XYZ file of N, CA and C in Angstrom:
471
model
N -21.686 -50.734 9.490
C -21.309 -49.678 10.404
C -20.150 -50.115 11.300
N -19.640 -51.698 12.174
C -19.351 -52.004 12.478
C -17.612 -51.659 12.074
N -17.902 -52.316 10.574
C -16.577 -51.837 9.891
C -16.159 -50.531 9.986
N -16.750 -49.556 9.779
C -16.251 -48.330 9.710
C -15.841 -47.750 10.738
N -16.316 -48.340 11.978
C -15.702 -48.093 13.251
C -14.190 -49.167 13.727
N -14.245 -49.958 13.010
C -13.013 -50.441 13.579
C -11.860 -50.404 12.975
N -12.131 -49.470 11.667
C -11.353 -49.011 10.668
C -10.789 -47.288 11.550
N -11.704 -46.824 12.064
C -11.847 -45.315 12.471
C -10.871 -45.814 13.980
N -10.848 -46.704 14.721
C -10.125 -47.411 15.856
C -7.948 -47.673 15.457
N -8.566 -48.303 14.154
C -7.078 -48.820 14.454
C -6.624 -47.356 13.349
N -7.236 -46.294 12.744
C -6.169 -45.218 11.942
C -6.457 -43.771 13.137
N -7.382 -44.091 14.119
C -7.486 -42.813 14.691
C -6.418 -41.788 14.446
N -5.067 -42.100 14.465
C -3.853 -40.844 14.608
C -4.145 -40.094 13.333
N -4.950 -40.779 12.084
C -4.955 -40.025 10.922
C -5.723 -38.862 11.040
N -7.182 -39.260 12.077
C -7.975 -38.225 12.450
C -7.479 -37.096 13.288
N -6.615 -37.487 14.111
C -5.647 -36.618 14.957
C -5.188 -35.706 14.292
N -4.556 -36.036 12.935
C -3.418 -34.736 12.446
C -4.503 -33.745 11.954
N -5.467 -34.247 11.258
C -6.235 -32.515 10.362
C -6.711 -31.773 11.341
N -7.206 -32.585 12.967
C -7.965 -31.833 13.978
C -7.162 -30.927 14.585
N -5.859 -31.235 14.715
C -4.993 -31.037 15.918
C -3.708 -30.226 15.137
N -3.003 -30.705 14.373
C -2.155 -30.380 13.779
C -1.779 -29.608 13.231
N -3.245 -29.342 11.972
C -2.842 -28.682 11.596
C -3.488 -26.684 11.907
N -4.406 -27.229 12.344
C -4.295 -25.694 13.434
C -3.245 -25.365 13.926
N -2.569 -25.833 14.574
C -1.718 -25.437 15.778
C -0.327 -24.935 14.307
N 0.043 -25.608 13.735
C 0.944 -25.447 12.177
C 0.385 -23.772 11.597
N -0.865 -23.628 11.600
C -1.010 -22.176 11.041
C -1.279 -21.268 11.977
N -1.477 -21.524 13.012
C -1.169 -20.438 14.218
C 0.318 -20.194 14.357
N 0.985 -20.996 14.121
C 2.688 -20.822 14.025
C 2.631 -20.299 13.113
N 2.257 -20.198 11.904
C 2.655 -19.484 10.735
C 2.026 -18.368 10.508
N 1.324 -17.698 11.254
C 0.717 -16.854 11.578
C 1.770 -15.885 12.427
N 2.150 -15.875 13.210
C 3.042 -15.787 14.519
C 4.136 -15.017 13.797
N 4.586 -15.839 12.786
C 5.898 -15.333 12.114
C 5.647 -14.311 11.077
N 4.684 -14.024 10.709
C 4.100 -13.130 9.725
C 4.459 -11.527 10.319
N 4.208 -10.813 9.640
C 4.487 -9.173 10.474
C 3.234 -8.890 9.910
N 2.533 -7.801 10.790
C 1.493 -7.239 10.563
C 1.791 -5.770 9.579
N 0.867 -5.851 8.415
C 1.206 -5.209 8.062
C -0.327 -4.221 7.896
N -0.319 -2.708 7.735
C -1.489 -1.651 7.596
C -1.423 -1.500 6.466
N -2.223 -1.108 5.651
C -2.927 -0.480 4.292
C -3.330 0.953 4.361
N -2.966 2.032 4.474
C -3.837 3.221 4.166
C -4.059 3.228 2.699
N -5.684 3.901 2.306
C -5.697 4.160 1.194
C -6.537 5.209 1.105
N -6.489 6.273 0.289
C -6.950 7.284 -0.367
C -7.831 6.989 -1.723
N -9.454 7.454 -1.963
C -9.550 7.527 -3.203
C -10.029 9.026 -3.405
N -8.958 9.157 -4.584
C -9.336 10.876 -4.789
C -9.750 11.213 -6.106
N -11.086 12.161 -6.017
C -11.639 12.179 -7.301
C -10.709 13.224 -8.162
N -10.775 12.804 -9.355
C -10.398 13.637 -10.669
C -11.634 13.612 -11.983
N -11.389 15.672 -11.602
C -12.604 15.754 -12.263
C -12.302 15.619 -13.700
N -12.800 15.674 -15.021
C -12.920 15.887 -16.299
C -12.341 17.179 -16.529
N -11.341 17.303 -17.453
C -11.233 19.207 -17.878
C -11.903 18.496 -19.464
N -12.348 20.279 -19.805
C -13.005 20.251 -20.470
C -11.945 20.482 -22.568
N -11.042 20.206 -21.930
C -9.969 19.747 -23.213
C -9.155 18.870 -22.993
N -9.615 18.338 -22.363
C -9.141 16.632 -22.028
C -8.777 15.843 -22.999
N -8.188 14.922 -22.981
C -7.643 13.848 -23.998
C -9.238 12.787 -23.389
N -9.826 12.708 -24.841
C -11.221 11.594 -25.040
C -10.810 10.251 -24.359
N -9.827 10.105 -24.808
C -8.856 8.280 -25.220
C -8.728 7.880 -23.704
N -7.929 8.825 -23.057
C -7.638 8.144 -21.325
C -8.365 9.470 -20.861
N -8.804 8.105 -19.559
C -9.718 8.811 -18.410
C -9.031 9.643 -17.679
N -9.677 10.289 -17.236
C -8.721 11.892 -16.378
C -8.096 10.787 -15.274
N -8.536 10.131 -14.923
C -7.778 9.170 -13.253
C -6.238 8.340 -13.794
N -6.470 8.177 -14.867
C -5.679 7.364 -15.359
C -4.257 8.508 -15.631
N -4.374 9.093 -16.694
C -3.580 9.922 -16.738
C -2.938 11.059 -15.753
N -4.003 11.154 -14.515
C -3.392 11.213 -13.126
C -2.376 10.490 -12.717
N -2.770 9.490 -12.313
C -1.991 8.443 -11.863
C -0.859 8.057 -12.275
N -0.722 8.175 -13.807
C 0.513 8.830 -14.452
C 1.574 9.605 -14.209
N 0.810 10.887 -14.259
C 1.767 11.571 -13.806
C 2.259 11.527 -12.621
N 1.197 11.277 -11.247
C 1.767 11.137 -9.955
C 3.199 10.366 -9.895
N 2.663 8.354 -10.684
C 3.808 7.745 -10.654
C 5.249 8.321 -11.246
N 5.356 9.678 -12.619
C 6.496 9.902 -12.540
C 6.829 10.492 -11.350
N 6.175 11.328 -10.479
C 6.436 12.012 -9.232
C 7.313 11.232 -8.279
N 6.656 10.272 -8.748
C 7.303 9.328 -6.941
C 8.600 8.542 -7.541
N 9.152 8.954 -9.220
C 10.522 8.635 -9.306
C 11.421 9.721 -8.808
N 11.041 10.836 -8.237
C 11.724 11.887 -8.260
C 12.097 11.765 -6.632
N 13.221 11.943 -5.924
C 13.649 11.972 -4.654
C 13.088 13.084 -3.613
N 12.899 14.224 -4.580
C 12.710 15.706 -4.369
C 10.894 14.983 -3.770
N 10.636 15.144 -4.810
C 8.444 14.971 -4.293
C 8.769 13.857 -2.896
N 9.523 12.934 -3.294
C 9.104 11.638 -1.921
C 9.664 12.440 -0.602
N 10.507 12.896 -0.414
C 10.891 13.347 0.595
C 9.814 14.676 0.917
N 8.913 15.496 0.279
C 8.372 16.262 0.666
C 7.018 15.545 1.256
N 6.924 14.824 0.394
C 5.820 13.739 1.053
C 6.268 13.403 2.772
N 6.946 13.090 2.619
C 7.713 12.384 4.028
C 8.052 13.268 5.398
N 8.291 14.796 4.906
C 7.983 15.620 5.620
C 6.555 16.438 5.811
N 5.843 15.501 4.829
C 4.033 15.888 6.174
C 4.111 14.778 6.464
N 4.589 14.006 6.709
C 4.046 12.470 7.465
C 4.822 13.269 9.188
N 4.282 13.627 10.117
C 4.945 13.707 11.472
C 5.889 12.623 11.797
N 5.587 11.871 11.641
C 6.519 10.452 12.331
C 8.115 10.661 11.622
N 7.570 10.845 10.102
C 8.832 10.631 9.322
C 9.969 11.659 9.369
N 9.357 13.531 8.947
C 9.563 14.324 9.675
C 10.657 14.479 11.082
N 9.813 13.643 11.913
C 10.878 13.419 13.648
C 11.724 12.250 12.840
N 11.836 11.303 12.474
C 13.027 10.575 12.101
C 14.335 11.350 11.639
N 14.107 11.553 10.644
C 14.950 12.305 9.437
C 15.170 13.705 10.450
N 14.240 14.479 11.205
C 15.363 15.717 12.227
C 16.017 15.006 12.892
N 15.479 14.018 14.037
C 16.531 13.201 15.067
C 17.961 12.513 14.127
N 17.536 12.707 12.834
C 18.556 11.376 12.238
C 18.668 10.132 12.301
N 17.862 9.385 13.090
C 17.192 7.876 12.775
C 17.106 7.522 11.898
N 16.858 8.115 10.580
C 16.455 7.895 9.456
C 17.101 8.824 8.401
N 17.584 8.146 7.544
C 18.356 8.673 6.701
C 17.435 8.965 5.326
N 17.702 9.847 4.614
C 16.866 10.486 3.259
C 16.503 9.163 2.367
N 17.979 8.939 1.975
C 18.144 7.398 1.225
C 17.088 6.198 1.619
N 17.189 6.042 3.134
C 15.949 4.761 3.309
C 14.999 5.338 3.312
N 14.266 6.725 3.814
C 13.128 7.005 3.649
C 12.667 6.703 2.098
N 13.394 7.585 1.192
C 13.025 7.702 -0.472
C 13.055 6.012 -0.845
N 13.582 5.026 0.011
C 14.041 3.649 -0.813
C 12.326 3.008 -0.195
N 12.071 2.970 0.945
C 10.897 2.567 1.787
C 9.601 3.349 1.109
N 9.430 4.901 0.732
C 8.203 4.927 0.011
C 8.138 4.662 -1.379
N 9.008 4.316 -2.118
C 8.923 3.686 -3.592
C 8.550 2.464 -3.528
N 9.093 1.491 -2.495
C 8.818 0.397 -2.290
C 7.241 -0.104 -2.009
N 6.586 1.185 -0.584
C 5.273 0.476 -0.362
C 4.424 1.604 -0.797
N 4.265 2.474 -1.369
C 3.413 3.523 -2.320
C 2.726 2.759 -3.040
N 1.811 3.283 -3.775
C 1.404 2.965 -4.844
C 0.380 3.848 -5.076
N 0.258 4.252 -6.336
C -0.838 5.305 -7.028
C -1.733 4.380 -8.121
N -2.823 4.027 -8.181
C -3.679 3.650 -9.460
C -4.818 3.951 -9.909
N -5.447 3.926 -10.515
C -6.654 4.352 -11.461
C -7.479 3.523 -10.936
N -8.764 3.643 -10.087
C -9.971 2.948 -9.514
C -11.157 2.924 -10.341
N -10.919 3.921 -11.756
C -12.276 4.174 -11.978
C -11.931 5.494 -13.143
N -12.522 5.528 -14.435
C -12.265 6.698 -15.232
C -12.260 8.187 -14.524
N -12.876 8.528 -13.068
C -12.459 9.413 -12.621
C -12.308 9.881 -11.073
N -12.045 8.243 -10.477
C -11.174 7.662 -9.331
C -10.036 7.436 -9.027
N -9.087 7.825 -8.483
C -7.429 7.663 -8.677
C -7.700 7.357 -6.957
N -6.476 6.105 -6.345
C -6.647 5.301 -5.406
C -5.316 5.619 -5.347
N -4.503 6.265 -3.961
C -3.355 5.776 -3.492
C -3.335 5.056 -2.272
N -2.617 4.464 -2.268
C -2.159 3.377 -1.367
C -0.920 3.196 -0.640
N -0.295 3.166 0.146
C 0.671 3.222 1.403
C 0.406 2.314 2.476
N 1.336 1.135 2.313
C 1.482 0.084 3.772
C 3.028 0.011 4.413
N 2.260 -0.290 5.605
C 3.207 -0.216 6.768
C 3.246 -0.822 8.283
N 4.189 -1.582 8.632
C 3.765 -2.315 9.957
C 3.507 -1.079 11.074
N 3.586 0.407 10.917
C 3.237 0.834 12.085
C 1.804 1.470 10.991
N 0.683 1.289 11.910
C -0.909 2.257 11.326
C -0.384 3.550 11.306
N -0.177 4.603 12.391
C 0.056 5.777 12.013
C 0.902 6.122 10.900
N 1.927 5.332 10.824
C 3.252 6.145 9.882
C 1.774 6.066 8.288
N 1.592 4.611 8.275
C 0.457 4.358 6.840
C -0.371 5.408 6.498
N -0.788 5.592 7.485
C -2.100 6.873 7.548
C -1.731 8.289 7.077
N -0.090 8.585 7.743
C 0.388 9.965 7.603
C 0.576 10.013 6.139
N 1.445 9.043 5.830
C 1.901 9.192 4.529
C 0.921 8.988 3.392
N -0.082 8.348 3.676
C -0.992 8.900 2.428
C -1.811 9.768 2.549
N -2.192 10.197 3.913
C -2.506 11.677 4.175
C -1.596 12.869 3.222
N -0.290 12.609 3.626
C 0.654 13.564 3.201
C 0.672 13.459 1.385
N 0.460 12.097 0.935
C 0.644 12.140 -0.218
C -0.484 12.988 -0.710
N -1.751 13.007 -0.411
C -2.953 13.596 -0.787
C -2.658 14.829 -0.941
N -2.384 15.338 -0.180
C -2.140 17.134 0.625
C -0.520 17.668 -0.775
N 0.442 16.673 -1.056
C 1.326 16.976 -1.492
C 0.679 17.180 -3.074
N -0.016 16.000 -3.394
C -0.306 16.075 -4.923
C -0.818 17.663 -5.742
N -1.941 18.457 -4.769
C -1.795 19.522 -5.862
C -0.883 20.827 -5.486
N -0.206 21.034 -4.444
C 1.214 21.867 -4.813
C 2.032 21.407 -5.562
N 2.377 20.031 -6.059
C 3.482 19.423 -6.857
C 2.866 20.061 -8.145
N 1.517 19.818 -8.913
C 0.716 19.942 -10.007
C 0.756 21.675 -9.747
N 0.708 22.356 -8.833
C 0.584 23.589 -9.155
C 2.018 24.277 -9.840
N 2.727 23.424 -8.623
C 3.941 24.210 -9.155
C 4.656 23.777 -10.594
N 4.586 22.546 -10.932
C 4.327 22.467 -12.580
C 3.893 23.074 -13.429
N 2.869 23.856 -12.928
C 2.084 24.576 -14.558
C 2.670 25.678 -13.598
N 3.201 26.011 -12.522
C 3.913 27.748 -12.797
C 5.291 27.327 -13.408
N 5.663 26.278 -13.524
C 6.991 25.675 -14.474
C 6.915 25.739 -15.682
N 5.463 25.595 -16.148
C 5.172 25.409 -17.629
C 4.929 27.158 -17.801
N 4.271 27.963 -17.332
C 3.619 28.699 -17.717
C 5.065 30.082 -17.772
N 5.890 29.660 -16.615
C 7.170 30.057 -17.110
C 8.182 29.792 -18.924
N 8.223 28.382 -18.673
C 8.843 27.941 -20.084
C 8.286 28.982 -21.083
N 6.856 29.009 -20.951
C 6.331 29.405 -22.405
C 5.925 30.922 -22.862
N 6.723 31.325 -21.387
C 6.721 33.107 -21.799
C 8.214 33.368 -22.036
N 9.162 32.103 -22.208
C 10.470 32.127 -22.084
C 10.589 32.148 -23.763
């Protein structure tokens, strides 16, 4: 025992760094981090009853949403139910371009479950997170409606 204490005497500084050090090292690295929010949505999709067997109704949701959110037109309507975003883009703070560049970036639509579809929206402010996948929710079936009055046009054309 003797030994192990006079070994623990002459390296003490070694014991110093894991106690001391390196806490204080990830509280700094902590510090520099940005906080970032998560909103997420899970929204059910029911079964139609001439459904494709092969993919789950969520999946093939999620599909289509993601072509949605290549389109400039859907993101920006999204962006005008978000309130926050809305007052940007009237004041002009915010230009169309970074809005449409900022929700492609932190969006995301995926399949939770054969008839679970999960969107997702982060953001260092909570409200803006919240609005915008609020807004995305609320946007998804006027976009889908007005598609099949797109389709249902084509095909009397």
């Amino acid at each position: 025992m003797r030994r192990y204490l006079e070994t623990l005497k002459r390296f003490w500084l070694i014991v110093l760094i894991p106690m001391v050090v390196l806490p204080i090292a990830e509280y700094k690295y902590l510090q520099t981090q940005s906080n970032s929010y998560v909103a997420t949505a899970n929204v059910f999709v029911p079964q139609a009853a001439s459904a494709n067997q092969y993919t789950p109704p969520a999946q093939a949701e999620a599909s289509d949403i993601r072509q949605w959110l290549l389109s400039p037109t859907f993101l920006l309507a999204v962006a005008q139910g978000s309130p926050t975003y809305a007052n940007l883009l009237s004041r002009g703070t915010a230009t169309s371009t970074s809005v449409v560049s900022d929700l492609n970036s932190h969006l995301d639509v995926s399949n939770a479950g054969s008839t679970l579809m999960r969107v997702t929206y982060s953001s260092s402010n909570a409200e803006l997170a919240y609005e915008v996948a609020n807004s995305l929710v609320t946007e998804i079936p006027k976009n889908a409606q007005h598609m099949q009055q797109m389709a249902q046009q084509s095909n009397q054309t």
